[in-house]
PDB file of C-alpha atoms in Angstrom:
ATOM      1  CA  MET A   1      -8.883   0.594   5.302  1.00  0.00           C
ATOM      2  CA  CYS A   2      -6.077  -1.600   4.131  1.00  0.00           C
ATOM      3  CA  GLY A   3      -4.663  -3.519   7.032  1.00  0.00           C
ATOM      4  CA  ARG A   4      -2.959  -6.434   5.262  1.00  0.00           C
ATOM      5  CA  PHE A   5      -1.636  -7.253   2.033  1.00  0.00           C
ATOM      6  CA  LEU A   6       0.226 -10.009   0.128  1.00  0.00           C
ATOM      7  CA  MET A   7       3.849  -9.639  -0.990  1.00  0.00           C
ATOM      8  CA  ASN A   8       5.929 -12.305  -2.843  1.00  0.00           C
ATOM      9  CA  GLU A   9       8.778 -12.716  -5.176  1.00  0.00           C
ATOM     10  CA  GLU A  10       6.886 -11.022  -8.120  1.00  0.00           C
ATOM     11  CA  ALA A  11       6.697  -7.880  -5.997  1.00  0.00           C
ATOM     12  CA  VAL A  12      10.446  -8.043  -5.757  1.00  0.00           C
ATOM     13  CA  ASN A  13      10.874  -8.485  -9.594  1.00  0.00           C
ATOM     14  CA  ALA A  14       8.518  -5.517 -10.052  1.00  0.00           C
ATOM     15  CA  THR A  15      10.422  -3.463  -7.744  1.00  0.00           C
ATOM     16  CA  VAL A  16      13.764  -4.289  -9.560  1.00  0.00           C
ATOM     17  CA  SER A  17      12.241  -3.493 -12.689  1.00  0.00           C
ATOM     18  CA  ILE A  18      11.288   0.104 -11.648  1.00  0.00           C
ATOM     19  CA  THR A  19      14.379   0.957  -9.596  1.00  0.00           C
ATOM     20  CA  GLY A  20      17.047  -1.110 -11.646  1.00  0.00           C
ATOM     21  CA  HIS A  21      18.520  -2.193  -8.262  1.00  0.00           C
ATOM     22  CA  TYR A  22      18.442  -5.568  -6.303  1.00  0.00           C
ATOM     23  CA  GLU A  23      21.462  -5.001  -4.073  1.00  0.00           C
ATOM     24  CA  GLU A  24      19.366  -3.092  -1.528  1.00  0.00           C
ATOM     25  CA  ILE A  25      16.843  -5.880  -1.194  1.00  0.00           C
ATOM     26  CA  PRO A  26      17.636  -8.132   1.816  1.00  0.00           C
ATOM     27  CA  LEU A  27      17.657 -11.788   0.946  1.00  0.00           C
ATOM     28  CA  ASP A  28      15.815 -12.636   4.327  1.00  0.00           C
ATOM     29  CA  LEU A  29      12.597 -10.441   3.394  1.00  0.00           C
ATOM     30  CA  HIS A  30       9.478 -11.888   4.671  1.00  0.00           C
ATOM     31  CA  PHE A  31       6.992 -13.073   1.912  1.00  0.00           C
ATOM     32  CA  GLY A  32       3.402 -13.792   2.416  1.00  0.00           C
ATOM     33  CA  THR A  33       0.742 -11.689   4.262  1.00  0.00           C
ATOM     34  CA  ILE A  34       2.161  -8.366   5.650  1.00  0.00           C
ATOM     35  CA  TYR A  35       0.615  -7.223   8.877  1.00  0.00           C
ATOM     36  CA  PRO A  36       1.071  -3.791  10.790  1.00  0.00           C
ATOM     37  CA  SER A  37       4.486  -3.563  12.360  1.00  0.00           C
ATOM     38  CA  MET A  38       6.049  -6.072   9.940  1.00  0.00           C
ATOM     39  CA  GLU A  39       8.775  -4.919   7.475  1.00  0.00           C
ATOM     40  CA  ALA A  40       7.957  -4.867   3.685  1.00  0.00           C
ATOM     41  CA  LEU A  41       9.610  -3.803   0.573  1.00  0.00           C
ATOM     42  CA  ALA A  42       9.010  -0.271  -0.656  1.00  0.00           C
ATOM     43  CA  VAL A  43       9.975   1.967  -3.608  1.00  0.00           C
ATOM     44  CA  ASP A  44      11.074   5.314  -2.433  1.00  0.00           C
ATOM     45  CA  GLU A  45      13.616   8.076  -3.394  1.00  0.00           C
ATOM     46  CA  LYS A  46      17.344   8.375  -2.678  1.00  0.00           C
ATOM     47  CA  ASP A  47      19.614  10.987  -4.203  1.00  0.00           C
ATOM     48  CA  GLY A  48      16.772  12.048  -6.668  1.00  0.00           C
ATOM     49  CA  ARG A  49      16.456   8.423  -8.084  1.00  0.00           C
ATOM     50  CA  LEU A  50      14.078   5.649  -7.279  1.00  0.00           C
ATOM     51  CA  HIS A  51      15.250   3.183  -4.806  1.00  0.00           C
ATOM     52  CA  ALA A  52      14.367  -0.112  -3.042  1.00  0.00           C
ATOM     53  CA  SER A  53      13.963   0.070   0.729  1.00  0.00           C
ATOM     54  CA  VAL A  54      12.599  -2.113   3.485  1.00  0.00           C
ATOM     55  CA  LEU A  55      10.152  -0.022   5.602  1.00  0.00           C
ATOM     56  CA  ARG A  56       8.013  -0.893   8.737  1.00  0.00           C
ATOM     57  CA  PHE A  57       4.159  -0.898   8.115  1.00  0.00           C
ATOM     58  CA  GLY A  58       2.476   1.560  10.309  1.00  0.00           C
ATOM     59  CA  VAL A  59       3.622   4.576  12.320  1.00  0.00           C
ATOM     60  CA  GLN A  60       3.726   4.218  16.084  1.00  0.00           C
ATOM     61  CA  SER A  61       1.621   7.125  17.634  1.00  0.00           C
ATOM     62  CA  GLU A  62       2.564   8.420  20.978  1.00  0.00           C
ATOM     63  CA  SER A  63      -0.949   9.174  21.956  1.00  0.00           C
ATOM     64  CA  MET A  64      -2.385   5.695  20.837  1.00  0.00           C
ATOM     65  CA  LYS A  65      -1.262   2.163  21.791  1.00  0.00           C
ATOM     66  CA  LYS A  66      -1.427   0.779  18.166  1.00  0.00           C
ATOM     67  CA  ARG A  67       0.257   1.732  14.967  1.00  0.00           C
ATOM     68  CA  ILE A  68      -1.463   4.142  12.480  1.00  0.00           C
ATOM     69  CA  ILE A  69      -1.504   2.241   9.200  1.00  0.00           C
ATOM     70  CA  ASN A  70      -3.640   4.495   6.796  1.00  0.00           C
ATOM     71  CA  ALA A  71      -3.865   7.994   5.917  1.00  0.00           C
ATOM     72  CA  ARG A  72      -6.811   9.516   4.024  1.00  0.00           C
ATOM     73  CA  ALA A  73      -5.679  10.884   0.736  1.00  0.00           C
ATOM     74  CA  GLU A  74      -8.148  13.647   0.870  1.00  0.00           C
ATOM     75  CA  THR A  75      -6.577  15.196   3.908  1.00  0.00           C
ATOM     76  CA  ALA A  76      -3.058  13.824   4.184  1.00  0.00           C
ATOM     77  CA  ASP A  77      -1.432  16.970   2.745  1.00  0.00           C
ATOM     78  CA  SER A  78      -3.065  19.062   5.546  1.00  0.00           C
ATOM     79  CA  LYS A  79      -2.651  16.583   8.677  1.00  0.00           C
ATOM     80  CA  PHE A  80       0.082  17.357  10.966  1.00  0.00           C
ATOM     81  CA  MET A  81       1.316  13.822  11.134  1.00  0.00           C
ATOM     82  CA  PHE A  82       1.296  13.335   7.471  1.00  0.00           C
ATOM     83  CA  ARG A  83       1.858  16.801   5.500  1.00  0.00           C
ATOM     84  CA  GLN A  84       5.828  16.629   5.589  1.00  0.00           C
ATOM     85  CA  ALA A  85       5.663  13.036   4.138  1.00  0.00           C
ATOM     86  CA  TRP A  86       3.054  14.104   1.491  1.00  0.00           C
ATOM     87  CA  ARG A  87       5.502  16.880   0.366  1.00  0.00           C
ATOM     88  CA  HIS A  88       8.891  15.086   0.733  1.00  0.00           C
ATOM     89  CA  SER A  89       8.532  11.410   1.362  1.00  0.00           C
ATOM     90  CA  ARG A  90       6.302   9.604  -0.846  1.00  0.00           C
ATOM     91  CA  CYS A  91       6.746   5.828  -1.396  1.00  0.00           C
ATOM     92  CA  ALA A  92       4.997   2.912  -3.229  1.00  0.00           C
ATOM     93  CA  ILE A  93       4.543  -0.561  -1.863  1.00  0.00           C
ATOM     94  CA  PRO A  94       4.543  -3.486  -4.189  1.00  0.00           C
ATOM     95  CA  ALA A  95       1.766  -6.020  -3.403  1.00  0.00           C
ATOM     96  CA  ASN A  96       0.197  -8.927  -5.121  1.00  0.00           C
ATOM     97  CA  ALA A  97      -3.204  -8.449  -3.394  1.00  0.00           C
ATOM     98  CA  PHE A  98      -4.841  -6.639  -0.366  1.00  0.00           C
ATOM     99  CA  TYR A  99      -7.486  -7.798   1.954  1.00  0.00           C
ATOM    100  CA  GLU A 100     -10.738  -6.447   3.404  1.00  0.00           C
ATOM    101  CA  TRP A 101     -13.254  -7.874   5.643  1.00  0.00           C
ATOM    102  CA  THR A 102     -16.878  -7.770   5.374  1.00  0.00           C
ATOM    103  CA  PRO A 103     -19.100  -6.885   8.383  1.00  0.00           C
ATOM    104  CA  SER A 104     -19.741 -10.574   8.809  1.00  0.00           C
ATOM    105  CA  LYS A 105     -15.897 -11.140   9.104  1.00  0.00           C
ATOM    106  CA  ASP A 106     -15.400 -12.703   5.636  1.00  0.00           C
ATOM    107  CA  MET A 107     -11.911 -11.896   4.072  1.00  0.00           C
ATOM    108  CA  ILE A 108     -12.165 -10.611   0.604  1.00  0.00           C
ATOM    109  CA  THR A 109      -9.027 -10.809  -1.460  1.00  0.00           C
ATOM    110  CA  PHE A 110      -8.475  -8.039  -4.224  1.00  0.00           C
ATOM    111  CA  THR A 111      -6.070  -8.225  -7.213  1.00  0.00           C
ATOM    112  CA  GLU A 112      -5.528  -6.011 -10.153  1.00  0.00           C
ATOM    113  CA  PRO A 113      -6.785  -7.935 -13.307  1.00  0.00           C
ATOM    114  CA  GLY A 114      -4.042  -8.813 -15.798  1.00  0.00           C
ATOM    115  CA  ASP A 115      -1.211  -7.816 -13.479  1.00  0.00           C
ATOM    116  CA  SER A 116       0.240  -9.980 -10.747  1.00  0.00           C
ATOM    117  CA  VAL A 117       1.648  -6.805  -8.754  1.00  0.00           C
ATOM    118  CA  MET A 118       0.124  -3.568  -7.995  1.00  0.00           C
ATOM    119  CA  PHE A 119       1.671  -0.477  -6.189  1.00  0.00           C
ATOM    120  CA  LEU A 120       0.033   0.972  -3.172  1.00  0.00           C
ATOM    121  CA  ALA A 121       0.612   4.783  -2.810  1.00  0.00           C
ATOM    122  CA  ALA A 122       2.205   5.287   0.670  1.00  0.00           C
ATOM    123  CA  LEU A 123       3.981   7.914   2.842  1.00  0.00           C
ATOM    124  CA  LYS A 124       7.148   7.214   4.368  1.00  0.00           C
ATOM    125  CA  ILE A 125       7.695   8.776   7.872  1.00  0.00           C
ATOM    126  CA  GLU A 126      11.202   7.896   8.955  1.00  0.00           C
ATOM    127  CA  ASP A 127      11.572   4.071   8.543  1.00  0.00           C
ATOM    128  CA  ASP A 128       7.938   3.545   8.586  1.00  0.00           C
ATOM    129  CA  PHE A 129       5.225   3.924   6.097  1.00  0.00           C
ATOM    130  CA  VAL A 130       1.342   4.337   5.981  1.00  0.00           C
ATOM    131  CA  ILE A 131      -0.928   3.415   2.963  1.00  0.00           C
ATOM    132  CA  LEU A 132      -3.061   6.130   1.511  1.00  0.00           C
ATOM    133  CA  THR A 133      -6.685   5.221   1.145  1.00  0.00           C
ATOM    134  CA  ARG A 134      -9.399   6.760  -0.705  1.00  0.00           C
ATOM    135  CA  GLU A 135     -13.211   6.255  -0.988  1.00  0.00           C
ATOM    136  CA  ALA A 136     -13.997   2.938  -2.486  1.00  0.00           C
ATOM    137  CA  ASP A 137     -14.725   2.559  -6.207  1.00  0.00           C
ATOM    138  CA  ALA A 138     -17.381   0.207  -7.486  1.00  0.00           C
ATOM    139  CA  SER A 139     -15.229  -3.008  -7.265  1.00  0.00           C
ATOM    140  CA  VAL A 140     -14.611  -2.505  -3.458  1.00  0.00           C
ATOM    141  CA  ALA A 141     -17.683  -0.614  -2.245  1.00  0.00           C
ATOM    142  CA  PRO A 142     -19.798  -3.791  -1.864  1.00  0.00           C
ATOM    143  CA  TYR A 143     -17.357  -4.874   0.722  1.00  0.00           C
ATOM    144  CA  HIS A 144     -15.750  -1.790   2.436  1.00  0.00           C
ATOM    145  CA  HIS A 145     -16.132   1.992   2.108  1.00  0.00           C
ATOM    146  CA  ARG A 146     -12.465   2.713   1.659  1.00  0.00           C
ATOM    147  CA  MET A 147      -9.611   1.330  -0.390  1.00  0.00           C
ATOM    148  CA  PRO A 148      -5.818   1.836  -1.010  1.00  0.00           C
ATOM    149  CA  VAL A 149      -4.847   4.287  -3.775  1.00  0.00           C
ATOM    150  CA  ILE A 150      -3.362   2.141  -6.332  1.00  0.00           C
ATOM    151  CA  LEU A 151      -0.764   3.421  -8.829  1.00  0.00           C
ATOM    152  CA  GLU A 152      -0.247   2.188 -12.272  1.00  0.00           C
ATOM    153  CA  LYS A 153       3.382   1.014 -12.814  1.00  0.00           C
ATOM    154  CA  GLN A 154       4.343   4.106 -14.849  1.00  0.00           C
ATOM    155  CA  GLN A 155       2.960   6.327 -12.264  1.00  0.00           C
ATOM    156  CA  VAL A 156       5.300   5.161  -9.410  1.00  0.00           C
ATOM    157  CA  GLY A 157       8.401   7.289 -10.619  1.00  0.00           C
ATOM    158  CA  GLU A 158       6.098  10.417 -10.892  1.00  0.00           C
ATOM    159  CA  TRP A 159       4.252   9.840  -7.603  1.00  0.00           C
ATOM    160  CA  ILE A 160       7.495   9.521  -5.743  1.00  0.00           C
ATOM    161  CA  LEU A 161       9.639  12.182  -7.453  1.00  0.00           C
ATOM    162  CA  ASP A 162       7.292  14.746  -8.724  1.00  0.00           C
ATOM    163  CA  PRO A 163       5.634  16.776  -5.683  1.00  0.00           C
ATOM    164  CA  HIS A 164       3.395  18.653  -8.093  1.00  0.00           C
ATOM    165  CA  ALA A 165       1.846  15.512  -9.499  1.00  0.00           C
ATOM    166  CA  CYS A 166       0.631  14.052  -6.059  1.00  0.00           C
ATOM    167  CA  ALA A 167      -3.055  15.307  -6.046  1.00  0.00           C
ATOM    168  CA  ARG A 168      -3.509  14.590  -9.761  1.00  0.00           C
ATOM    169  CA  ILE A 169      -2.267  11.068  -9.430  1.00  0.00           C
ATOM    170  CA  VAL A 170      -4.361  10.262  -6.349  1.00  0.00           C
ATOM    171  CA  GLU A 171      -7.438  11.772  -7.988  1.00  0.00           C
ATOM    172  CA  ASN A 172      -7.118   9.423 -11.052  1.00  0.00           C
ATOM    173  CA  ALA A 173      -5.773   6.262  -9.443  1.00  0.00           C
ATOM    174  CA  VAL A 174      -8.884   4.130  -9.478  1.00  0.00           C
ATOM    175  CA  PRO A 175      -8.246   0.720 -11.166  1.00  0.00           C
ATOM    176  CA  VAL A 176     -11.095  -1.885 -11.379  1.00  0.00           C
ATOM    177  CA  LEU A 177     -10.159  -4.768  -9.246  1.00  0.00           C
ATOM    178  CA  ASP A 178     -11.052  -8.425  -8.882  1.00  0.00           C
ATOM    179  CA  ALA A 179     -12.718  -9.421  -5.731  1.00  0.00           C
ATOM    180  CA  TYR A 180     -12.373 -12.913  -4.448  1.00  0.00           C
ATOM    181  CA  GLU A 181     -14.774 -14.026  -1.853  1.00  0.00           C
ATOM    182  CA  PRO A 182     -14.036 -17.093   0.286  1.00  0.00           C
ATOM    183  CA  PRO A 183     -15.881 -20.282  -0.866  1.00  0.00           C
ATOM    184  CA  LYS A 184     -19.006 -20.935   1.289  1.00  0.00           C
ATOM    185  CA  GLN A 185     -18.639 -23.907   3.600  1.00  0.00           C
ATOM    186  CA  LEU A 186     -20.687 -26.867   2.532  1.00  0.00           C
ATOM    187  CA  SER A 187     -22.789 -28.640   5.071  1.00  0.00           C
ATOM    188  CA  LEU A 188     -22.715 -32.480   5.144  1.00  0.00           C
ATOM    189  CA  PHE A 189     -26.103 -32.643   6.834  1.00  0.00           C
TER     190      PHE A 189
END
């Protein structure tokens, strides 16, 4: 389950290279670790074209006290809360890394090798977004059973603009990631 991710200036540059626009990106955008309820940069659709937006991480549920931050890719198209967004409001979140925690509460940092920015498949619900997750691949499974759906840069436009490509893209979106474990604390005694 993806609950935190890193966003820096490189994510802005990657977004501009995909959308061709920088005017929509606010100058006071927060960089660093993005937590639920914080605003983050997103690529979405406006007037049939890719567009840069700022959306809030997580959807406030009326029945729950905390925000829903993830949706299972396997069932998002049929769940009441997500099916309209799956059909009409997909987006992608540029991230430099995402984090997971082991059962012993060690934070593991995941990055895409050879690329400083990855795009997380997400669903836009009004001015909020949830990150799609799938069963973990071999690079994440030793640490967590779920992982975000990661899009290749050339898939972002198709993911957002082509409703018929969604299921195929999610099925095939499994990059091998690098995992960085925190260094073990040394004992002086």
